[in-house]
Tab-separated table of C-alpha atoms in Angstrom:
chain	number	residue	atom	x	y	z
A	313	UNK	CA	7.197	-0.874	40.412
A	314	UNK	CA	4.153	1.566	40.378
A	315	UNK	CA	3.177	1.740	43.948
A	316	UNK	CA	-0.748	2.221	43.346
A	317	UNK	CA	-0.988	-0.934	41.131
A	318	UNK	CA	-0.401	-4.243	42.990
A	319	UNK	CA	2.486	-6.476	41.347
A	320	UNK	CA	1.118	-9.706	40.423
A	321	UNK	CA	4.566	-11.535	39.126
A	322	UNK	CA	6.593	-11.748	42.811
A	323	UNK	CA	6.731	-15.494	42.794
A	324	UNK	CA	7.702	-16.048	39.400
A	325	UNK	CA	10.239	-13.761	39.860
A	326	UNK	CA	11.499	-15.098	43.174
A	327	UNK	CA	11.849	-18.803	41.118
A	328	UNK	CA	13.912	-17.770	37.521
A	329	UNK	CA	15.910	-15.149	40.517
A	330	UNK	CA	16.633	-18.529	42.778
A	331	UNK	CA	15.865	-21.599	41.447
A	332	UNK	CA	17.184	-20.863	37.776
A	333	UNK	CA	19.778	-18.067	38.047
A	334	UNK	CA	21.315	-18.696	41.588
A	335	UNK	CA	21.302	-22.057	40.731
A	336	UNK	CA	23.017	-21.657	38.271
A	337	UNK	CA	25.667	-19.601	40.053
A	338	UNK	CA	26.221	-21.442	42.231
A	339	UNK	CA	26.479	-24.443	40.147
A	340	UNK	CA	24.358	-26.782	41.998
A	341	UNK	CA	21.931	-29.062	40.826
A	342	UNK	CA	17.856	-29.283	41.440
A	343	UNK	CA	16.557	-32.301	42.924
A	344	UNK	CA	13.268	-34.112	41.842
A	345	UNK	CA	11.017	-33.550	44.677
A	346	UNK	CA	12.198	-29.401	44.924
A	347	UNK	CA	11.331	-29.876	40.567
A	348	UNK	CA	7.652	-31.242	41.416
A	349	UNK	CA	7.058	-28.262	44.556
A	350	UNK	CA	8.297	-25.646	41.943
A	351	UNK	CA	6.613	-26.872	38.833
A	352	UNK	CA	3.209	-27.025	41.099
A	353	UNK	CA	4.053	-23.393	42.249
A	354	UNK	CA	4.374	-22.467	38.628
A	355	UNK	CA	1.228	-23.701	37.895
A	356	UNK	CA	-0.399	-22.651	40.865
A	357	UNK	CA	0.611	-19.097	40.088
A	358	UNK	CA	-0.219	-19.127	36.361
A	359	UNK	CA	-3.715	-20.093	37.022
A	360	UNK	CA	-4.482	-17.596	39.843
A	361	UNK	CA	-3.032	-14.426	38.163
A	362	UNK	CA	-5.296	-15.157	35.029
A	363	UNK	CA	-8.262	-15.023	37.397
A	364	UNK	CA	-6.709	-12.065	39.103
A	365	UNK	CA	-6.100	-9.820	35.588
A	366	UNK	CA	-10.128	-11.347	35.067
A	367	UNK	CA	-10.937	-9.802	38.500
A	368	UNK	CA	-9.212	-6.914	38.107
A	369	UNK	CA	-11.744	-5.873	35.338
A	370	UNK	CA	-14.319	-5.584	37.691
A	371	UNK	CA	-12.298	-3.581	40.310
A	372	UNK	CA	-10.659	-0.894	38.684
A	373	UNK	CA	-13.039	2.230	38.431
A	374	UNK	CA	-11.061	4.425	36.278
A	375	UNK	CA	-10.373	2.201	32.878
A	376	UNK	CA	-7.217	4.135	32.199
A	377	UNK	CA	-5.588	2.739	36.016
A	378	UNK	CA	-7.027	-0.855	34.209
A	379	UNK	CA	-4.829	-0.017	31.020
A	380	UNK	CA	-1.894	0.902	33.404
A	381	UNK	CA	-1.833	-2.711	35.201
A	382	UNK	CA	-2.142	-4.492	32.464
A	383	UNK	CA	0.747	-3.047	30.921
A	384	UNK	CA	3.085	-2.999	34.017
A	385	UNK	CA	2.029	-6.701	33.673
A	386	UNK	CA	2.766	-6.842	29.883
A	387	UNK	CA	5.977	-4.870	30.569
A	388	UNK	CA	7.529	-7.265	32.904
A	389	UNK	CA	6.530	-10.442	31.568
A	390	UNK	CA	7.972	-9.819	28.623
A	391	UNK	CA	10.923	-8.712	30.878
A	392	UNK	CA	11.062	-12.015	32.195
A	393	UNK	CA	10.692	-13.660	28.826
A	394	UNK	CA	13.866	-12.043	27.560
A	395	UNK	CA	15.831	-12.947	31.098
A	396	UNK	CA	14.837	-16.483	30.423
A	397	UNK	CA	16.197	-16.072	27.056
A	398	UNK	CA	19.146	-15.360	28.475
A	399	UNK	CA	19.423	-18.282	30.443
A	400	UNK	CA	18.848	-20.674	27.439
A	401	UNK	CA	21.000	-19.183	25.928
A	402	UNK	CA	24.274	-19.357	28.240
A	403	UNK	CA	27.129	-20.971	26.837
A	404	UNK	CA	27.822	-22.704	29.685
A	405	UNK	CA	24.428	-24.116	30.638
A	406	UNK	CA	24.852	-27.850	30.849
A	407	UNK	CA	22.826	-28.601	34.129
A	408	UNK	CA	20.904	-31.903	35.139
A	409	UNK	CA	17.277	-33.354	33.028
A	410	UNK	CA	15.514	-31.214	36.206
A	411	UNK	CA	17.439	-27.992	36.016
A	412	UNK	CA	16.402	-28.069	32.052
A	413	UNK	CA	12.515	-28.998	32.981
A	414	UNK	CA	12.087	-26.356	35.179
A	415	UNK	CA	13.403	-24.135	32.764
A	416	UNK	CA	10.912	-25.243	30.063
A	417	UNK	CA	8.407	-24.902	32.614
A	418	UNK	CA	9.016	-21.381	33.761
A	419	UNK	CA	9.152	-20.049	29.756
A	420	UNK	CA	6.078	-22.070	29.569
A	421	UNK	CA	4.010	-20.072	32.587
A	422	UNK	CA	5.736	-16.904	31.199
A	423	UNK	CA	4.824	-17.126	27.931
A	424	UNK	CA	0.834	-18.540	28.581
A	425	UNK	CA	1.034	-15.608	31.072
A	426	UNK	CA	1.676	-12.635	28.012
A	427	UNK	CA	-0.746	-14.746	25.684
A	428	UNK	CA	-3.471	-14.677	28.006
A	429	UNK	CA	-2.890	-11.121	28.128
A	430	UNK	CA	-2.856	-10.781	24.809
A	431	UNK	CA	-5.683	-12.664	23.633
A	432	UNK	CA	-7.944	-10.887	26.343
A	433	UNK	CA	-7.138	-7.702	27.307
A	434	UNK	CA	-6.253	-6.590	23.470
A	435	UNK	CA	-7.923	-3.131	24.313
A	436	UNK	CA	-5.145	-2.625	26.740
A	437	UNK	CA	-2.266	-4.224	25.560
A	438	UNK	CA	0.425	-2.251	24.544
A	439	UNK	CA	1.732	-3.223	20.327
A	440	UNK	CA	4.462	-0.109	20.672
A	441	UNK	CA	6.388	-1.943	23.566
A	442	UNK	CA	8.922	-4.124	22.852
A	443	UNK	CA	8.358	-7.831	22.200
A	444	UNK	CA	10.077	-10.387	23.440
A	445	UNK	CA	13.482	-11.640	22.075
A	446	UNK	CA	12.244	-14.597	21.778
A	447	UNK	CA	9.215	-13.860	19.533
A	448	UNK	CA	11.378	-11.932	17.150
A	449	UNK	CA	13.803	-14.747	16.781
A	450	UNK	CA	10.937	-16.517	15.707
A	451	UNK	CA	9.303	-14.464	13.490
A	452	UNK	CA	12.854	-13.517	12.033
A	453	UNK	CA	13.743	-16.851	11.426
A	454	UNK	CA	10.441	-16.999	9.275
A	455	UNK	CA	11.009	-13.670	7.429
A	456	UNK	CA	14.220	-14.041	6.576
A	457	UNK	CA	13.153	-17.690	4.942
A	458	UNK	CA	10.310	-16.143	2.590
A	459	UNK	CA	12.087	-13.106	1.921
A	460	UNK	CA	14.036	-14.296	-0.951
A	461	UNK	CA	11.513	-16.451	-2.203
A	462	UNK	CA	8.707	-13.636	-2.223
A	463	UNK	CA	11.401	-11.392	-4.354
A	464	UNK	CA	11.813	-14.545	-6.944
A	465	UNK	CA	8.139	-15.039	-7.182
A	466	UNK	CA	7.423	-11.274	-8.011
A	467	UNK	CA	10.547	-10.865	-10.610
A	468	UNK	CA	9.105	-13.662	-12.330
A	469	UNK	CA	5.252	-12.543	-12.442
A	470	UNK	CA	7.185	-9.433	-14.099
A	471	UNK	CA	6.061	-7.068	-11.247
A	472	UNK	CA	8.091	-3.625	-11.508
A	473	UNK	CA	11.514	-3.970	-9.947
A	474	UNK	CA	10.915	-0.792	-7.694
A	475	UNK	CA	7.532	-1.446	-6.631
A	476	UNK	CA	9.340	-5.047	-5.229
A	477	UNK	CA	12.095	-3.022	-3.650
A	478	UNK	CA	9.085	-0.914	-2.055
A	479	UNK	CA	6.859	-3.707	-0.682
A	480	UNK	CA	9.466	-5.597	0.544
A	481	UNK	CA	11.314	-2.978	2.461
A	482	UNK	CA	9.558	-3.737	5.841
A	483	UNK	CA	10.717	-7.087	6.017
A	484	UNK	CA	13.851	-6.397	4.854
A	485	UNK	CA	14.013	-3.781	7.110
A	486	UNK	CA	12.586	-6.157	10.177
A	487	UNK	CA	15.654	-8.672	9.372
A	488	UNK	CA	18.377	-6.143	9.775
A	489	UNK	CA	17.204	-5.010	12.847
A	490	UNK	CA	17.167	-8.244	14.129
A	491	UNK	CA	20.423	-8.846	16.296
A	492	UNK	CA	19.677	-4.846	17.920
A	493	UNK	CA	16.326	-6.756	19.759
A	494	UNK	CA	14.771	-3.786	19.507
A	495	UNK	CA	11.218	-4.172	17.241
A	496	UNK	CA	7.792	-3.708	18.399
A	497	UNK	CA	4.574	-6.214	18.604
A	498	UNK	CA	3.365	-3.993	15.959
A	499	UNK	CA	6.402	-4.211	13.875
A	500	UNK	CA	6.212	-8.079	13.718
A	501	UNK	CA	2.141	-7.937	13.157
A	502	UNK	CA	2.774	-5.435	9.940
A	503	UNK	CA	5.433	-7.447	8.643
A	504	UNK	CA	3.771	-10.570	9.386
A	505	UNK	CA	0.244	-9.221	7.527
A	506	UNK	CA	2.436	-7.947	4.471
A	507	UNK	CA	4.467	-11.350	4.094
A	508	UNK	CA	0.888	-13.015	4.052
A	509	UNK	CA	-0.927	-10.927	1.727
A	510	UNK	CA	1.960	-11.208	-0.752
A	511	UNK	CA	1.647	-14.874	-0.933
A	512	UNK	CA	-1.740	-14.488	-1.211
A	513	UNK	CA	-1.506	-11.857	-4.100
A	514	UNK	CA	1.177	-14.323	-5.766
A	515	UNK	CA	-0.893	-17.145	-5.510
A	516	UNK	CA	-3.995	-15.882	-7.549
A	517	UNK	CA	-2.262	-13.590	-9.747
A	518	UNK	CA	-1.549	-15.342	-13.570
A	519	UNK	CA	1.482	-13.751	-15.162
A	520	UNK	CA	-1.187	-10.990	-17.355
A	521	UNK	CA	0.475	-8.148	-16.387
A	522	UNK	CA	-1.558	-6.918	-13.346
A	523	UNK	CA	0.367	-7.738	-10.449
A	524	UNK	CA	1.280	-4.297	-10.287
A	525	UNK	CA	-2.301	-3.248	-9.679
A	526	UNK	CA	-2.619	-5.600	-7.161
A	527	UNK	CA	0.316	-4.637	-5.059
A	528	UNK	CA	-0.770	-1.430	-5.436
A	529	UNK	CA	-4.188	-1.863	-3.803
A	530	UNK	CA	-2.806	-3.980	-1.157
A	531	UNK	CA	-0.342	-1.204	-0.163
A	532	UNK	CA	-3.214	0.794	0.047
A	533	UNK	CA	-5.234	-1.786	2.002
A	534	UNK	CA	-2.413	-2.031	4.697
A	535	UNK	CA	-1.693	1.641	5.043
A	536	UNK	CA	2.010	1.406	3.697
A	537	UNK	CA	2.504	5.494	4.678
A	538	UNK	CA	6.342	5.744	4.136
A	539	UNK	CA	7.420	9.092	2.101
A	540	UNK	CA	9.396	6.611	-0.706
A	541	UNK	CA	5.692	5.119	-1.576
A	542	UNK	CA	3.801	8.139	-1.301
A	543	UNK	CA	6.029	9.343	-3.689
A	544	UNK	CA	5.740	6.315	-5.434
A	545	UNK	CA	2.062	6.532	-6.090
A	546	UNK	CA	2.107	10.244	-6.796
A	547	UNK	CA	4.709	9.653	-9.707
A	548	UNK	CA	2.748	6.735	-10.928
A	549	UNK	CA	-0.481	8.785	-10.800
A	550	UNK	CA	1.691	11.678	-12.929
A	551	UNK	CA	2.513	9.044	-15.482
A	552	UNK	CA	-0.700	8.224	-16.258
A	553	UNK	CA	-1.449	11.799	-17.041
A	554	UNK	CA	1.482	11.979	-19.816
A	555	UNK	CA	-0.458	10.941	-22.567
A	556	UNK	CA	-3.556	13.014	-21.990
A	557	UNK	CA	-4.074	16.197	-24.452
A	558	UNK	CA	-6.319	18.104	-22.780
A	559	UNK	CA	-6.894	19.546	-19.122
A	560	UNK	CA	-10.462	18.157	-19.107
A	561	UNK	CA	-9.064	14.938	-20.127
A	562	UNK	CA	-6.499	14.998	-16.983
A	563	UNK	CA	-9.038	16.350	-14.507
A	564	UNK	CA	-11.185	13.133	-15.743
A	565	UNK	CA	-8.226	11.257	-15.359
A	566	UNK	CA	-7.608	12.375	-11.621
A	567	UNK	CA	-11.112	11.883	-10.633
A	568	UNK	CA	-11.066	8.330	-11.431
A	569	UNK	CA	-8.187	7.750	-9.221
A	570	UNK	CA	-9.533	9.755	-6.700
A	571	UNK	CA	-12.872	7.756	-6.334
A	572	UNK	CA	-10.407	4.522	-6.213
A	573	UNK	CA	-8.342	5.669	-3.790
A	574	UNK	CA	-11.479	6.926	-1.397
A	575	UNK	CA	-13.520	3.405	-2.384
A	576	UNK	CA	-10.680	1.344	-1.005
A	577	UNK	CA	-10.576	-0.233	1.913
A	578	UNK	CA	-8.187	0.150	4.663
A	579	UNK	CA	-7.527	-2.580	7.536
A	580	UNK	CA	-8.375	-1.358	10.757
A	581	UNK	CA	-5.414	-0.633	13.688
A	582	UNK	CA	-2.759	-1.689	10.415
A	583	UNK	CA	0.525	0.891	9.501
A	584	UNK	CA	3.570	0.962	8.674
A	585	UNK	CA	3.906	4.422	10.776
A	586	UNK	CA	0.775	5.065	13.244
A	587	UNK	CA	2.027	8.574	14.344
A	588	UNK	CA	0.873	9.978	10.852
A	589	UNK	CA	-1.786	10.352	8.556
A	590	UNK	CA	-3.099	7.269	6.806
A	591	UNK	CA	-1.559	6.563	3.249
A	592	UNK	CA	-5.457	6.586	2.099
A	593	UNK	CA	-5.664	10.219	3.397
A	594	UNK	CA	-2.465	11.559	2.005
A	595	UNK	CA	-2.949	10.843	-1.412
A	596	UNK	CA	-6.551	11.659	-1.405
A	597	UNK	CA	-5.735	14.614	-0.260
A	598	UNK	CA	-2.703	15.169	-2.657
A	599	UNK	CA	-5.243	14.188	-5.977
A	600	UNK	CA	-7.778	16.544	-4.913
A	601	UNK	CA	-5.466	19.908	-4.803
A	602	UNK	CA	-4.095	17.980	-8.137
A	603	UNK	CA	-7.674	18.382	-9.836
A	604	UNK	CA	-8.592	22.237	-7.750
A	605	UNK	CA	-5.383	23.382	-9.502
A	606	UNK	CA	-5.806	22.113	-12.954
A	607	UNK	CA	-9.573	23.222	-12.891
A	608	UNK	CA	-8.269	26.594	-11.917
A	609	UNK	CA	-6.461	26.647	-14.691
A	610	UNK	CA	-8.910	25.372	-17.055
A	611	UNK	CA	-11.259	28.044	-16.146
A	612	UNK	CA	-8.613	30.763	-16.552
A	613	UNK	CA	-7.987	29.213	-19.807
A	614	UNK	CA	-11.430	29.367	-20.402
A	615	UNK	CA	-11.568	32.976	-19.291
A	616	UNK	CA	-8.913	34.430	-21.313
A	617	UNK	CA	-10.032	32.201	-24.622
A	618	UNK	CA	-13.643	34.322	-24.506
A	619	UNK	CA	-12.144	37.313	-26.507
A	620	UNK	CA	-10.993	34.876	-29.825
A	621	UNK	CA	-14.039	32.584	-29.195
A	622	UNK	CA	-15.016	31.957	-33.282
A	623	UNK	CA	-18.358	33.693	-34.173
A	624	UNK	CA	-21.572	31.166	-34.470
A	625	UNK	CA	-21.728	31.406	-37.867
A	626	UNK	CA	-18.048	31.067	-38.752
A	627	UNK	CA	-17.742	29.562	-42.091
A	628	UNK	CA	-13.783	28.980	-43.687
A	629	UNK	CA	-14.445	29.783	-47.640
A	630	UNK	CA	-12.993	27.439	-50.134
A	631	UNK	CA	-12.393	27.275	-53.979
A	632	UNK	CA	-13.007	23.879	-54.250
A	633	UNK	CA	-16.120	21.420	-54.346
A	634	UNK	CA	-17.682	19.184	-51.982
A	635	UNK	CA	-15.765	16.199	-53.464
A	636	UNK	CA	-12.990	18.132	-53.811
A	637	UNK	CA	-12.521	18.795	-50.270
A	638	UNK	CA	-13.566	15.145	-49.507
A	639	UNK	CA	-11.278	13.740	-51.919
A	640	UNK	CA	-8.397	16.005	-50.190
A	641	UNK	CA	-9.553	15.635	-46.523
A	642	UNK	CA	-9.383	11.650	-47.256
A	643	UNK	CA	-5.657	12.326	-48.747
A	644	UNK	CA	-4.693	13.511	-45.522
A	645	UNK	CA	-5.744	10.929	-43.283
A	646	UNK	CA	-4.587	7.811	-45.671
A	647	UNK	CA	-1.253	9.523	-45.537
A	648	UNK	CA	-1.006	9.815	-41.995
A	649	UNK	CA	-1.178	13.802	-42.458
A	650	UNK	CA	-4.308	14.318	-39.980
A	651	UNK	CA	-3.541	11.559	-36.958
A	652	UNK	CA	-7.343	12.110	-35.630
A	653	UNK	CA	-9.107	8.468	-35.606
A	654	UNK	CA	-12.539	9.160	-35.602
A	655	UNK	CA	-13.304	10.081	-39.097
A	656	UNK	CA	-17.063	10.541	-38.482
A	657	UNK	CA	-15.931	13.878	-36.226
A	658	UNK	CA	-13.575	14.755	-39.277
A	659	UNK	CA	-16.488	15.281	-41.920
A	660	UNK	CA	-19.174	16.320	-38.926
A	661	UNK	CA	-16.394	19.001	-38.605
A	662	UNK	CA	-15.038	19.510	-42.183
A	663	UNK	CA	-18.887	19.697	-43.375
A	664	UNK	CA	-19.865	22.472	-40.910
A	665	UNK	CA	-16.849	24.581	-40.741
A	666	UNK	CA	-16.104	24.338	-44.371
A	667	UNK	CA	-17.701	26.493	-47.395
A	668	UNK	CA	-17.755	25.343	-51.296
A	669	UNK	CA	-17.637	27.980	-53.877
A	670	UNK	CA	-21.449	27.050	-54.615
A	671	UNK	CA	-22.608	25.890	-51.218
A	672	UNK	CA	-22.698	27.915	-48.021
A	673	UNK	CA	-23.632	24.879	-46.138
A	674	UNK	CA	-22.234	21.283	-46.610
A	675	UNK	CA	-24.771	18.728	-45.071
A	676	UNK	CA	-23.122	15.660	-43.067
A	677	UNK	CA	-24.705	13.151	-45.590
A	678	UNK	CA	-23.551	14.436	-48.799
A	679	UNK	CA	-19.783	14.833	-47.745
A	680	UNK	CA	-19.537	11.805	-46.029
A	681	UNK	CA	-20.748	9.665	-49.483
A	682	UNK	CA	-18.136	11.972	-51.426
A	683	UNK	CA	-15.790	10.664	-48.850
A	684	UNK	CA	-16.515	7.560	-49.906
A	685	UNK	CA	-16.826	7.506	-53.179
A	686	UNK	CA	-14.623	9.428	-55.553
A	687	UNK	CA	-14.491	10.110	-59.179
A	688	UNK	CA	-11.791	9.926	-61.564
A	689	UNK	CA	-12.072	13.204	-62.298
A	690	UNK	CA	-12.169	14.372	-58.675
A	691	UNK	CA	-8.827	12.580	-58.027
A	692	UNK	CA	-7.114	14.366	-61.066
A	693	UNK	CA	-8.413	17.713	-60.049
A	694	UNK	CA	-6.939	17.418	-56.537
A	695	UNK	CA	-3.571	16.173	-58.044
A	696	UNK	CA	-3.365	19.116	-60.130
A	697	UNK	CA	-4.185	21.541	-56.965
A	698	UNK	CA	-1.073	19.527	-54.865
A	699	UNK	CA	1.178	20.806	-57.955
A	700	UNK	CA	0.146	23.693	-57.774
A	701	UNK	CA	1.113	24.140	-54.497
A	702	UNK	CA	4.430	22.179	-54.851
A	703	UNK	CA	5.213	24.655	-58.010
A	704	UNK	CA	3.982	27.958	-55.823
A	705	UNK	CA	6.564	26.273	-53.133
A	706	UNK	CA	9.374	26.094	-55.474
A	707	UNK	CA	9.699	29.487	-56.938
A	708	UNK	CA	8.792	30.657	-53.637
């Protein structure tokens, strides 16, 4: 024990030490007057280190000596938790109804004892220690139970396969490390928040096709910072840039999941790992150098396009008329030649790019009625330019 911090715990010590595991030893049984002495002392004792950890608020000077008793106190009480554990759990415990009440009694004091703690010294209490065996058999026993049934409920709202495998992981994680003992307050509060947020999601979420959305945010929301989801999100980000043309387009693109990703909110004192950055701050960080780079490149782009910039009044001289060209541009698009959508850019483009063999300038208006509207005639003079070029392509 630290020598500089008084030890609050002696006499609960000195009754699982004497009264529980001697007693056991030496297979003798506990009477029901020594029962009512010790269950008094147990209560006596519960109720005057509460007030003591209260006073003890008041009497430290330096906070970080406070933080230090606290924990001792955390540390061994959960200690004692896991040596009563033990006890229940002896194969060969078969004592008398007094033996068994005292028992219940201690774990009781015990476990108020680390609650109390808990509850109201949460400043100081330490989430990275170990909890006790007996709170991860509990909260085992419930992950393990809606593990399966979480997985079911997702596969069935059609959420992606991997993105189940990756939001599950913790808890499936949490259950095999189970039987080692070995998981953290924080471990079982993480878990526990991600197992209730995915019920939550399930609940409200109609089988439309955004689940996936959802999970995503709530990832976000909980700080999920393992490398597998990072890389997740950064691959999922990438996809989403596939079917964008152009570098403006993707730099758009970016900056819209950039502002989501900086507008979302993340749970205070939640992770999966606390010893890095947040998952928020990773990929915001990761989607900004995305959009620096391809603006860099867009500019150099830019830069090296200046020498075969068109001149202003760059006009591409045609043979044919204004319906002509109409006719032909309309040819094109009905046979899927020209894939571009928005026809109204195709004759604002066609009519000031273009020149007729009697107009220098084609106004918006008049090709886009020619467009239209075409003439017999018009339609036989473009067939007979097409076979022209089929015959040119023949002999040639």
């Amino acid at each position: 024990m630290n020598a500089s911090l008084k030890y609050e715990l002696e006499k609960l010590e000195l009754i699982i030490a004497n009264d529980l595991l001697a007693t056991r030893e030496k297979d003798v049984h506990i009477m029901k007057e020594q029962l009512d002495s010790l269950k008094n002392i147990l209560q006596d004792e519960t109720d005057r280190i509460k007030k003591k950890f209260v006073h003890e608020i008041y009497a430290f000077e330096d906070e970080r000596h406070l933080e230090r008793y606290i924990q001792l106190h955390q540390q061994e009480l959960i200690r004692l938790m896991d040596q009563l554990a033990g006890i229940g759990n002896h194969k060969n415990v078969a004592y008398n109804q007094e033996y068994h009440e005292l028992y219940r009694h201690a774990c009781r004091a015990v476990e108020e004892l680390l609650t109390f703690i808990e509850r109201h010294f949460t400043k100081y209490f330490d989430q990275d220690t170990k909890a006790p065996e007996s709170y991860i058999t509990l909260a085992g026993s419930d992950i393990v139970k809606s593990f399966g049934e979480l997985q079911d409920r997702l596969k069935n709202l059609n959420a992606d396969i991997y993105l189940i495998d990756l939001v599950l992981y913790p808890m499936k994680k949490f259950i095999e490390n189970i039987p080692l003992g070995e998981i953290s307050y924080r471990k079982i509060i993480y878990v526990k928040e991600i197992q209730k947020d995915l019920h939550r999601i399930i609940a409200s979420t109609k089988n439309d096709g955004t689940i996936d959305d959802d999970l995503r945010l709530e990832m976000l929301y909980l700080n999920y910072n393992t490398i597998k989801y990072f890389r997740y999100y950064t691959n999922y980000v990438v996809a989403q840039l596939e079917n964008v043309d152009s570098s403006s387009g993707r730099i758009e693109r970016l900056a819209y999941f950039l502002k989501m990703v900086n507008q979302t909110q993340v749970k205070p004192g939640v992770g999966y790992n606390r010893t890095v950055h947040t998952l928020k701050e990773q990929l915001a960080e990761w989607i900004a150098e995305e959009v620096f780079y391809l603006e860099k490149m867009h500019k150099l782009n830019e830069k090296n396009a200046v020498g075969t910039a068109l001149a202003d009044d760059f006009k591409l001289k045609t043979e044919m008329s204004v319906s002509q060209l109409a006719y032909l541009l309309r040819v094109f698009i009905e046979t899927r030649i020209i894939n571009t959508k928005n026809v109204s850019d195709l004759i604002r483009f066609f009519s000031r790019f273009f020149q007729t063999k009697r107009l220098e300038s084609i106004s918006y208006e008049s090709f886009r009625v020619r467009y239209y509207n075409t003439e017999d005639g018009t339609k036989r003079s473009v067939r007979n330019m097409l076979l022209l070029m089929v015959d040119y392509i023949n002999k040639n």
